[in-house]
Amino acid sequence: MAGKVVIFGVGLIGGSFALALKAAGAAGTIVGVGRSPQAMARALELGIVDAVAASVQDAMRGADLVLIATPVAQTQAILASLLPYLEPRTVVTDAGSTKSDVVAAARAALGERVGQFVPGHPIAGRESNGPDAAIPDLYIGKKAVLTPLPENEPADVERVASAWRACGAVIHQLSPQEHDKVFAAVSHLPHLLAYALVDDIANKPHAGLLFQYAASGFRDFTRIAGSSPEMWRDISLANRDALLGELDAYLAQLTGLRAALAAADGARLERVYANAQRARRQWSDAIEAAEAPPQDTAE
Amino acid sequence: MAGKVVIFGVGLIGGSFALALKAAGAAGTIVGVGRSPQAMARALELGIVDAVAASVQDAMRGADLVLIATPVAQTQAILASLLPYLEPRTVVTDAGSTKSDVVAAARAALGERVGQFVPGHPIAGRESNGPDAAIPDLYIGKKAVLTPLPENEPADVERVASAWRACGAVIHQLSPQEHDKVFAAVSHLPHLLAYALVDDIANKPHAGLLFQYAASGFRDFTRIAGSSPEMWRDISLANRDALLGELDAYLAQLTGLRAALAAADGARLERVYANAQRARRQWSDAIEAAEAPPQDTAE
């Protein structure tokens, strides 16, 4: 149970964290901090936060747990702004989609106090944003990945883990580098590819005709191209090295498939398609098994 | 109203066509033809067809409308097999995902009788296959694209259109070349890209770790990689020229994005992402408006 919880950014991610902690009775007071007075007023009105802080100093006084749930590019400035008021009792965490850059930002901003910062990333989302999109069950059954630093006290890591567990999340740990490599492959690259396809089609002279015949396969494939361009610009840049590595591997794969197609090498195309189908089905079955409710194993 | 309808291939597409015609009372007798005795028996058992033909000759006797709903690579052999029994009254159509190759196959198989073949492509599908996947409302509100030949009689084109309309579909007409160019962009390329990504990930040494963290964005982006490898091998080869053109345009787009990422050109990344997001939203809004029930415009 965290006493005073401070949340920077009470949109979908920060707001859902607040609602989940409240639903679990796992927080005393929840205080919001943000740049938009309208969003903060809305978060107060919706009961997401108990109070809106008048200043960072005010927010940080007596804080037990701080969550930074803003676009990742703002993390360093926020950490620098709270450092003068960071009490020894306070643990700070974040919800950013990239971790190596956040760790670098934390080291730059917090210096020798970086041990009080436990980097994190909840793997959950919705297509909508802002305080109105926040829901208390966003994290139930989802993964919350922590990427602890050598400087972190185990008790501080546990305090963050325990808050996410109260929200219903399952805790995983990776190094920041592992985290970024994994998400470059399974999240950041697919976003770039989906944006690239829709932009490519939209720029063709007969785009109207093309969109007219796009159907459900296209809809699912491009759903992530409906995501925030600013947020994904920041993620792409923040995880540039890992994303470039994944993009280069994918370009090599496409170049190989192009050659197979040009040579009418149906056997090679089918091998790639069949391997993908098998892997996709195994993954999908494993996910369904993991998310199924526990079964009574007695007859 | 078609009297005797013959369907080659009573899986998802052919079976749903049969069930929809029956539900609309738009067919007299429906006869199935297929290579798998099990599938034909199942189609009979499910009430999809009224009879299973003992031979192609038997099936074609007195047929008004014939639908070929098999993988496209089989079209030419099926047309050649039915030609000796093709009565002047009979109109033949197909449901293949590519049209230029089907037209070439029809010309090769039917020769001067090609005017009795009206090429078609219903834009509908589900993830499952076979007779058990067939449902009567698969085509409701969906597009059925016809790509008529100069040799087709307007009355024969109308007979095919009218059958699809009875199934609930909305008729569109394109030339075979237009059709293939459009679907290369909005369907065939996305399938290839999704297969390529999953195969690429599955072949990495740390594939297990990667799949463990794949979430809902990955699930939607790769859903079409769960499709039949054989079917998509055939489509890729059948529409090779148009698909190579789209793949080359996409590779050029990715190469440009790679350069922007390597140069940390956030403004360019954001322009592409934002253009894609805007186009995706416009498309999505237009689809929703088109599929919404008619509104009473009176106050």
PDB file of N, CA and C in Angstrom, chain A residues 106-183:
ATOM      1  N   ALA A 106      17.457   9.609 -16.777  1.00  0.00           N
ATOM      2  CA  ALA A 106      17.408   9.588 -15.311  1.00  0.00           C
ATOM      3  C   ALA A 106      18.790   9.811 -14.703  1.00  0.00           C
ATOM      4  N   ARG A 107      19.801   9.178 -15.315  1.00  0.00           N
ATOM      5  CA  ARG A 107      21.165   9.387 -14.803  1.00  0.00           C
ATOM      6  C   ARG A 107      21.574  10.849 -14.949  1.00  0.00           C
ATOM      7  N   ALA A 108      21.234  11.440 -16.109  1.00  0.00           N
ATOM      8  CA  ALA A 108      21.600  12.837 -16.359  1.00  0.00           C
ATOM      9  C   ALA A 108      20.871  13.766 -15.398  1.00  0.00           C
ATOM     10  N   ALA A 109      19.598  13.478 -15.150  1.00  0.00           N
ATOM     11  CA  ALA A 109      18.793  14.399 -14.343  1.00  0.00           C
ATOM     12  C   ALA A 109      19.007  14.189 -12.849  1.00  0.00           C
ATOM     13  N   LEU A 110      19.156  12.936 -12.421  1.00  0.00           N
ATOM     14  CA  LEU A 110      19.168  12.646 -10.979  1.00  0.00           C
ATOM     15  C   LEU A 110      20.560  12.442 -10.405  1.00  0.00           C
ATOM     16  N   GLY A 111      21.545  12.151 -11.275  1.00  0.00           N
ATOM     17  CA  GLY A 111      22.915  11.975 -10.770  1.00  0.00           C
ATOM     18  C   GLY A 111      22.980  10.884  -9.723  1.00  0.00           C
ATOM     19  N   GLU A 112      23.537  11.197  -8.564  1.00  0.00           N
ATOM     20  CA  GLU A 112      23.741  10.157  -7.546  1.00  0.00           C
ATOM     21  C   GLU A 112      22.438   9.716  -6.870  1.00  0.00           C
ATOM     22  N   ARG A 113      21.353  10.423  -7.153  1.00  0.00           N
ATOM     23  CA  ARG A 113      20.055  10.018  -6.592  1.00  0.00           C
ATOM     24  C   ARG A 113      19.312   9.032  -7.514  1.00  0.00           C
ATOM     25  N   VAL A 114      19.976   8.603  -8.617  1.00  0.00           N
ATOM     26  CA  VAL A 114      19.297   7.767  -9.619  1.00  0.00           C
ATOM     27  C   VAL A 114      18.775   6.455  -9.025  1.00  0.00           C
ATOM     28  N   GLY A 115      19.346   6.022  -7.907  1.00  0.00           N
ATOM     29  CA  GLY A 115      18.889   4.808  -7.242  1.00  0.00           C
ATOM     30  C   GLY A 115      17.430   4.886  -6.815  1.00  0.00           C
ATOM     31  N   GLN A 116      16.896   6.092  -6.706  1.00  0.00           N
ATOM     32  CA  GLN A 116      15.491   6.243  -6.322  1.00  0.00           C
ATOM     33  C   GLN A 116      14.535   6.108  -7.514  1.00  0.00           C
ATOM     34  N   PHE A 117      15.119   5.902  -8.705  1.00  0.00           N
ATOM     35  CA  PHE A 117      14.301   5.791  -9.916  1.00  0.00           C
ATOM     36  C   PHE A 117      14.301   4.344 -10.424  1.00  0.00           C
ATOM     37  N   VAL A 118      13.138   3.718 -10.472  1.00  0.00           N
ATOM     38  CA  VAL A 118      12.986   2.337 -10.952  1.00  0.00           C
ATOM     39  C   VAL A 118      12.261   2.387 -12.301  1.00  0.00           C
ATOM     40  N   PRO A 119      12.969   2.135 -13.422  1.00  0.00           N
ATOM     41  CA  PRO A 119      12.326   2.260 -14.737  1.00  0.00           C
ATOM     42  C   PRO A 119      11.301   1.150 -14.966  1.00  0.00           C
ATOM     43  N   GLY A 120      10.193   1.509 -15.614  1.00  0.00           N
ATOM     44  CA  GLY A 120       9.135   0.526 -15.864  1.00  0.00           C
ATOM     45  C   GLY A 120       8.391   0.782 -17.160  1.00  0.00           C
ATOM     46  N   HIS A 121       7.628  -0.217 -17.592  1.00  0.00           N
ATOM     47  CA  HIS A 121       6.840  -0.100 -18.828  1.00  0.00           C
ATOM     48  C   HIS A 121       5.661  -1.086 -18.776  1.00  0.00           C
ATOM     49  N   PRO A 122       4.461  -0.574 -18.508  1.00  0.00           N
ATOM     50  CA  PRO A 122       3.290  -1.459 -18.551  1.00  0.00           C
ATOM     51  C   PRO A 122       2.894  -1.726 -20.000  1.00  0.00           C
ATOM     52  N   ILE A 123       2.667  -3.003 -20.344  1.00  0.00           N
ATOM     53  CA  ILE A 123       2.356  -3.367 -21.740  1.00  0.00           C
ATOM     54  C   ILE A 123       0.842  -3.397 -21.897  1.00  0.00           C
ATOM     55  N   ALA A 124       0.276  -2.226 -22.037  1.00  0.00           N
ATOM     56  CA  ALA A 124      -1.180  -2.134 -22.158  1.00  0.00           C
ATOM     57  C   ALA A 124      -1.495  -0.839 -22.869  1.00  0.00           C
ATOM     58  N   GLY A 125      -2.619  -0.779 -23.497  1.00  0.00           N
ATOM     59  CA  GLY A 125      -3.000   0.447 -24.195  1.00  0.00           C
ATOM     60  C   GLY A 125      -4.390   0.321 -24.770  1.00  0.00           C
ATOM     61  N   ARG A 126      -4.887   1.430 -25.269  1.00  0.00           N
ATOM     62  CA  ARG A 126      -6.156   1.473 -25.983  1.00  0.00           C
ATOM     63  C   ARG A 126      -5.951   2.461 -27.120  1.00  0.00           C
ATOM     64  N   GLU A 127      -6.934   2.516 -28.040  1.00  0.00           N
ATOM     65  CA  GLU A 127      -6.758   3.445 -29.149  1.00  0.00           C
ATOM     66  C   GLU A 127      -7.029   4.887 -28.749  1.00  0.00           C
ATOM     67  N   SER A 128      -7.744   5.108 -27.643  1.00  0.00           N
ATOM     68  CA  SER A 128      -8.086   6.472 -27.239  1.00  0.00           C
ATOM     69  C   SER A 128      -7.108   6.967 -26.189  1.00  0.00           C
ATOM     70  N   ASN A 129      -7.102   8.271 -25.987  1.00  0.00           N
ATOM     71  CA  ASN A 129      -6.138   8.906 -25.096  1.00  0.00           C
ATOM     72  C   ASN A 129      -6.825   9.870 -24.138  1.00  0.00           C
ATOM     73  N   GLY A 130      -6.048  10.404 -23.187  1.00  0.00           N
ATOM     74  CA  GLY A 130      -6.566  11.431 -22.295  1.00  0.00           C
ATOM     75  C   GLY A 130      -7.282  10.844 -21.091  1.00  0.00           C
ATOM     76  N   PRO A 131      -7.615  11.711 -20.110  1.00  0.00           N
ATOM     77  CA  PRO A 131      -8.246  11.245 -18.864  1.00  0.00           C
ATOM     78  C   PRO A 131      -9.534  10.458 -19.115  1.00  0.00           C
ATOM     79  N   ASP A 132     -10.307  10.849 -20.135  1.00  0.00           N
ATOM     80  CA  ASP A 132     -11.574  10.163 -20.382  1.00  0.00           C
ATOM     81  C   ASP A 132     -11.381   8.719 -20.836  1.00  0.00           C
ATOM     82  N   ALA A 133     -10.196   8.398 -21.330  1.00  0.00           N
ATOM     83  CA  ALA A 133      -9.925   7.027 -21.797  1.00  0.00           C
ATOM     84  C   ALA A 133      -9.495   6.115 -20.646  1.00  0.00           C
ATOM     85  N   ALA A 134      -9.181   6.693 -19.481  1.00  0.00           N
ATOM     86  CA  ALA A 134      -8.652   5.900 -18.365  1.00  0.00           C
ATOM     87  C   ALA A 134      -9.720   4.954 -17.812  1.00  0.00           C
ATOM     88  N   ILE A 135      -9.321   3.703 -17.552  1.00  0.00           N
ATOM     89  CA  ILE A 135     -10.232   2.702 -16.993  1.00  0.00           C
ATOM     90  C   ILE A 135      -9.495   1.907 -15.920  1.00  0.00           C
ATOM     91  N   PRO A 136     -10.210   1.455 -14.875  1.00  0.00           N
ATOM     92  CA  PRO A 136      -9.510   0.783 -13.767  1.00  0.00           C
ATOM     93  C   PRO A 136      -8.970  -0.599 -14.123  1.00  0.00           C
ATOM     94  N   ASP A 137      -9.487  -1.237 -15.179  1.00  0.00           N
ATOM     95  CA  ASP A 137      -9.033  -2.608 -15.450  1.00  0.00           C
ATOM     96  C   ASP A 137      -8.074  -2.714 -16.638  1.00  0.00           C
ATOM     97  N   LEU A 138      -7.471  -1.597 -17.015  1.00  0.00           N
ATOM     98  CA  LEU A 138      -6.569  -1.605 -18.177  1.00  0.00           C
ATOM     99  C   LEU A 138      -5.421  -2.596 -18.003  1.00  0.00           C
ATOM    100  N   TYR A 139      -4.944  -2.774 -16.774  1.00  0.00           N
ATOM    101  CA  TYR A 139      -3.715  -3.551 -16.549  1.00  0.00           C
ATOM    102  C   TYR A 139      -3.974  -4.986 -16.099  1.00  0.00           C
ATOM    103  N   ILE A 140      -5.216  -5.353 -15.951  1.00  0.00           N
ATOM    104  CA  ILE A 140      -5.510  -6.685 -15.406  1.00  0.00           C
ATOM    105  C   ILE A 140      -5.011  -7.774 -16.360  1.00  0.00           C
ATOM    106  N   GLY A 141      -4.142  -8.633 -15.864  1.00  0.00           N
ATOM    107  CA  GLY A 141      -3.598  -9.732 -16.660  1.00  0.00           C
ATOM    108  C   GLY A 141      -2.510  -9.309 -17.625  1.00  0.00           C
ATOM    109  N   LYS A 142      -2.196  -7.999 -17.686  1.00  0.00           N
ATOM    110  CA  LYS A 142      -1.174  -7.511 -18.614  1.00  0.00           C
ATOM    111  C   LYS A 142       0.212  -7.551 -17.939  1.00  0.00           C
ATOM    112  N   LYS A 143       1.251  -7.461 -18.764  1.00  0.00           N
ATOM    113  CA  LYS A 143       2.607  -7.457 -18.223  1.00  0.00           C
ATOM    114  C   LYS A 143       3.019  -6.035 -17.837  1.00  0.00           C
ATOM    115  N   ALA A 144       3.700  -5.918 -16.689  1.00  0.00           N
ATOM    116  CA  ALA A 144       4.406  -4.673 -16.370  1.00  0.00           C
ATOM    117  C   ALA A 144       5.883  -5.051 -16.302  1.00  0.00           C
ATOM    118  N   VAL A 145       6.672  -4.478 -17.221  1.00  0.00           N
ATOM    119  CA  VAL A 145       8.089  -4.823 -17.292  1.00  0.00           C
ATOM    120  C   VAL A 145       8.882  -3.789 -16.491  1.00  0.00           C
ATOM    121  N   LEU A 146       9.655  -4.241 -15.526  1.00  0.00           N
ATOM    122  CA  LEU A 146      10.572  -3.349 -14.810  1.00  0.00           C
ATOM    123  C   LEU A 146      11.985  -3.633 -15.306  1.00  0.00           C
ATOM    124  N   THR A 147      12.773  -2.569 -15.434  1.00  0.00           N
ATOM    125  CA  THR A 147      14.176  -2.721 -15.849  1.00  0.00           C
ATOM    126  C   THR A 147      15.054  -2.059 -14.783  1.00  0.00           C
ATOM    127  N   PRO A 148      15.173  -2.717 -13.617  1.00  0.00           N
ATOM    128  CA  PRO A 148      15.852  -2.088 -12.475  1.00  0.00           C
ATOM    129  C   PRO A 148      17.315  -1.743 -12.762  1.00  0.00           C
ATOM    130  N   LEU A 149      17.806  -0.762 -12.031  1.00  0.00           N
ATOM    131  CA  LEU A 149      19.197  -0.317 -12.144  1.00  0.00           C
ATOM    132  C   LEU A 149      20.026  -0.979 -11.044  1.00  0.00           C
ATOM    133  N   PRO A 150      21.337  -1.104 -11.261  1.00  0.00           N
ATOM    134  CA  PRO A 150      22.195  -1.652 -10.192  1.00  0.00           C
ATOM    135  C   PRO A 150      22.075  -0.826  -8.908  1.00  0.00           C
ATOM    136  N   GLU A 151      21.767   0.464  -9.057  1.00  0.00           N
ATOM    137  CA  GLU A 151      21.679   1.341  -7.890  1.00  0.00           C
ATOM    138  C   GLU A 151      20.380   1.185  -7.106  1.00  0.00           C
ATOM    139  N   ASN A 152      19.372   0.511  -7.661  1.00  0.00           N
ATOM    140  CA  ASN A 152      18.084   0.415  -6.966  1.00  0.00           C
ATOM    141  C   ASN A 152      18.163  -0.494  -5.749  1.00  0.00           C
ATOM    142  N   GLU A 153      17.524  -0.074  -4.656  1.00  0.00           N
ATOM    143  CA  GLU A 153      17.352  -0.955  -3.502  1.00  0.00           C
ATOM    144  C   GLU A 153      16.253  -1.969  -3.838  1.00  0.00           C
ATOM    145  N   PRO A 154      16.450  -3.247  -3.504  1.00  0.00           N
ATOM    146  CA  PRO A 154      15.398  -4.242  -3.766  1.00  0.00           C
ATOM    147  C   PRO A 154      14.044  -3.827  -3.193  1.00  0.00           C
ATOM    148  N   ALA A 155      14.039  -3.188  -2.035  1.00  0.00           N
ATOM    149  CA  ALA A 155      12.763  -2.792  -1.418  1.00  0.00           C
ATOM    150  C   ALA A 155      12.051  -1.744  -2.274  1.00  0.00           C
ATOM    151  N   ASP A 156      12.832  -0.886  -2.948  1.00  0.00           N
ATOM    152  CA  ASP A 156      12.218   0.145  -3.804  1.00  0.00           C
ATOM    153  C   ASP A 156      11.647  -0.489  -5.076  1.00  0.00           C
ATOM    154  N   VAL A 157      12.383  -1.451  -5.642  1.00  0.00           N
ATOM    155  CA  VAL A 157      11.866  -2.176  -6.810  1.00  0.00           C
ATOM    156  C   VAL A 157      10.567  -2.877  -6.419  1.00  0.00           C
ATOM    157  N   GLU A 158      10.558  -3.454  -5.243  1.00  0.00           N
ATOM    158  CA  GLU A 158       9.378  -4.173  -4.776  1.00  0.00           C
ATOM    159  C   GLU A 158       8.198  -3.208  -4.564  1.00  0.00           C
ATOM    160  N   ARG A 159       8.488  -1.990  -4.137  1.00  0.00           N
ATOM    161  CA  ARG A 159       7.386  -1.046  -3.928  1.00  0.00           C
ATOM    162  C   ARG A 159       6.685  -0.743  -5.259  1.00  0.00           C
ATOM    163  N   VAL A 160       7.485  -0.580  -6.322  1.00  0.00           N
ATOM    164  CA  VAL A 160       6.908  -0.330  -7.651  1.00  0.00           C
ATOM    165  C   VAL A 160       6.171  -1.579  -8.141  1.00  0.00           C
ATOM    166  N   ALA A 161       6.815  -2.737  -7.993  1.00  0.00           N
ATOM    167  CA  ALA A 161       6.190  -3.993  -8.438  1.00  0.00           C
ATOM    168  C   ALA A 161       4.860  -4.208  -7.734  1.00  0.00           C
ATOM    169  N   SER A 162       4.842  -3.899  -6.474  1.00  0.00           N
ATOM    170  CA  SER A 162       3.647  -4.139  -5.670  1.00  0.00           C
ATOM    171  C   SER A 162       2.498  -3.227  -6.116  1.00  0.00           C
ATOM    172  N   ALA A 163       2.817  -1.996  -6.512  1.00  0.00           N
ATOM    173  CA  ALA A 163       1.766  -1.097  -7.019  1.00  0.00           C
ATOM    174  C   ALA A 163       1.184  -1.647  -8.326  1.00  0.00           C
ATOM    175  N   TRP A 164       2.047  -2.114  -9.229  1.00  0.00           N
ATOM    176  CA  TRP A 164       1.543  -2.676 -10.493  1.00  0.00           C
ATOM    177  C   TRP A 164       0.747  -3.952 -10.251  1.00  0.00           C
ATOM    178  N   ARG A 165       1.214  -4.761  -9.290  1.00  0.00           N
ATOM    179  CA  ARG A 165       0.451  -5.976  -8.968  1.00  0.00           C
ATOM    180  C   ARG A 165      -0.927  -5.608  -8.438  1.00  0.00           C
ATOM    181  N   ALA A 166      -1.005  -4.542  -7.652  1.00  0.00           N
ATOM    182  CA  ALA A 166      -2.310  -4.105  -7.138  1.00  0.00           C
ATOM    183  C   ALA A 166      -3.235  -3.703  -8.290  1.00  0.00           C
ATOM    184  N   CYS A 167      -2.648  -3.248  -9.394  1.00  0.00           N
ATOM    185  CA  CYS A 167      -3.436  -2.889 -10.586  1.00  0.00           C
ATOM    186  C   CYS A 167      -3.830  -4.123 -11.403  1.00  0.00           C
ATOM    187  N   GLY A 168      -3.345  -5.293 -10.998  1.00  0.00           N
ATOM    188  CA  GLY A 168      -3.694  -6.522 -11.705  1.00  0.00           C
ATOM    189  C   GLY A 168      -2.637  -6.994 -12.674  1.00  0.00           C
ATOM    190  N   ALA A 169      -1.523  -6.275 -12.760  1.00  0.00           N
ATOM    191  CA  ALA A 169      -0.489  -6.621 -13.741  1.00  0.00           C
ATOM    192  C   ALA A 169       0.421  -7.738 -13.227  1.00  0.00           C
ATOM    193  N   VAL A 170       1.091  -8.398 -14.178  1.00  0.00           N
ATOM    194  CA  VAL A 170       2.048  -9.454 -13.876  1.00  0.00           C
ATOM    195  C   VAL A 170       3.445  -8.859 -14.098  1.00  0.00           C
ATOM    196  N   ILE A 171       4.312  -8.978 -13.092  1.00  0.00           N
ATOM    197  CA  ILE A 171       5.618  -8.319 -13.159  1.00  0.00           C
ATOM    198  C   ILE A 171       6.639  -9.162 -13.922  1.00  0.00           C
ATOM    199  N   HIS A 172       7.336  -8.522 -14.856  1.00  0.00           N
ATOM    200  CA  HIS A 172       8.471  -9.124 -15.558  1.00  0.00           C
ATOM    201  C   HIS A 172       9.677  -8.220 -15.363  1.00  0.00           C
ATOM    202  N   GLN A 173      10.880  -8.808 -15.422  1.00  0.00           N
ATOM    203  CA  GLN A 173      12.090  -7.986 -15.362  1.00  0.00           C
ATOM    204  C   GLN A 173      12.986  -8.269 -16.553  1.00  0.00           C
ATOM    205  N   LEU A 174      13.484  -7.199 -17.160  1.00  0.00           N
ATOM    206  CA  LEU A 174      14.457  -7.278 -18.258  1.00  0.00           C
ATOM    207  C   LEU A 174      15.499  -6.198 -17.997  1.00  0.00           C
ATOM    208  N   SER A 175      16.664  -6.314 -18.647  1.00  0.00           N
ATOM    209  CA  SER A 175      17.584  -5.174 -18.618  1.00  0.00           C
ATOM    210  C   SER A 175      17.021  -4.128 -19.589  1.00  0.00           C
ATOM    211  N   PRO A 176      17.395  -2.842 -19.413  1.00  0.00           N
ATOM    212  CA  PRO A 176      16.907  -1.818 -20.343  1.00  0.00           C
ATOM    213  C   PRO A 176      17.246  -2.161 -21.799  1.00  0.00           C
ATOM    214  N   GLN A 177      18.427  -2.729 -22.033  1.00  0.00           N
ATOM    215  CA  GLN A 177      18.845  -3.063 -23.394  1.00  0.00           C
ATOM    216  C   GLN A 177      18.000  -4.208 -23.962  1.00  0.00           C
ATOM    217  N   GLU A 178      17.776  -5.242 -23.141  1.00  0.00           N
ATOM    218  CA  GLU A 178      16.907  -6.340 -23.580  1.00  0.00           C
ATOM    219  C   GLU A 178      15.519  -5.806 -23.908  1.00  0.00           C
ATOM    220  N   HIS A 179      14.989  -5.003 -23.000  1.00  0.00           N
ATOM    221  CA  HIS A 179      13.657  -4.436 -23.202  1.00  0.00           C
ATOM    222  C   HIS A 179      13.565  -3.738 -24.557  1.00  0.00           C
ATOM    223  N   ASP A 180      14.550  -2.893 -24.842  1.00  0.00           N
ATOM    224  CA  ASP A 180      14.464  -2.089 -26.063  1.00  0.00           C
ATOM    225  C   ASP A 180      14.614  -2.942 -27.318  1.00  0.00           C
ATOM    226  N   LYS A 181      15.425  -3.985 -27.222  1.00  0.00           N
ATOM    227  CA  LYS A 181      15.604  -4.878 -28.368  1.00  0.00           C
ATOM    228  C   LYS A 181      14.311  -5.670 -28.626  1.00  0.00           C
ATOM    229  N   VAL A 182      13.706  -6.144 -27.562  1.00  0.00           N
ATOM    230  CA  VAL A 182      12.459  -6.907 -27.694  1.00  0.00           C
ATOM    231  C   VAL A 182      11.359  -6.028 -28.298  1.00  0.00           C
ATOM    232  N   PHE A 183      11.174  -4.837 -27.760  1.00  0.00           N
ATOM    233  CA  PHE A 183      10.047  -4.022 -28.223  1.00  0.00           C
ATOM    234  C   PHE A 183      10.312  -3.365 -29.582  1.00  0.00           C
TER     235      PHE A 183
END
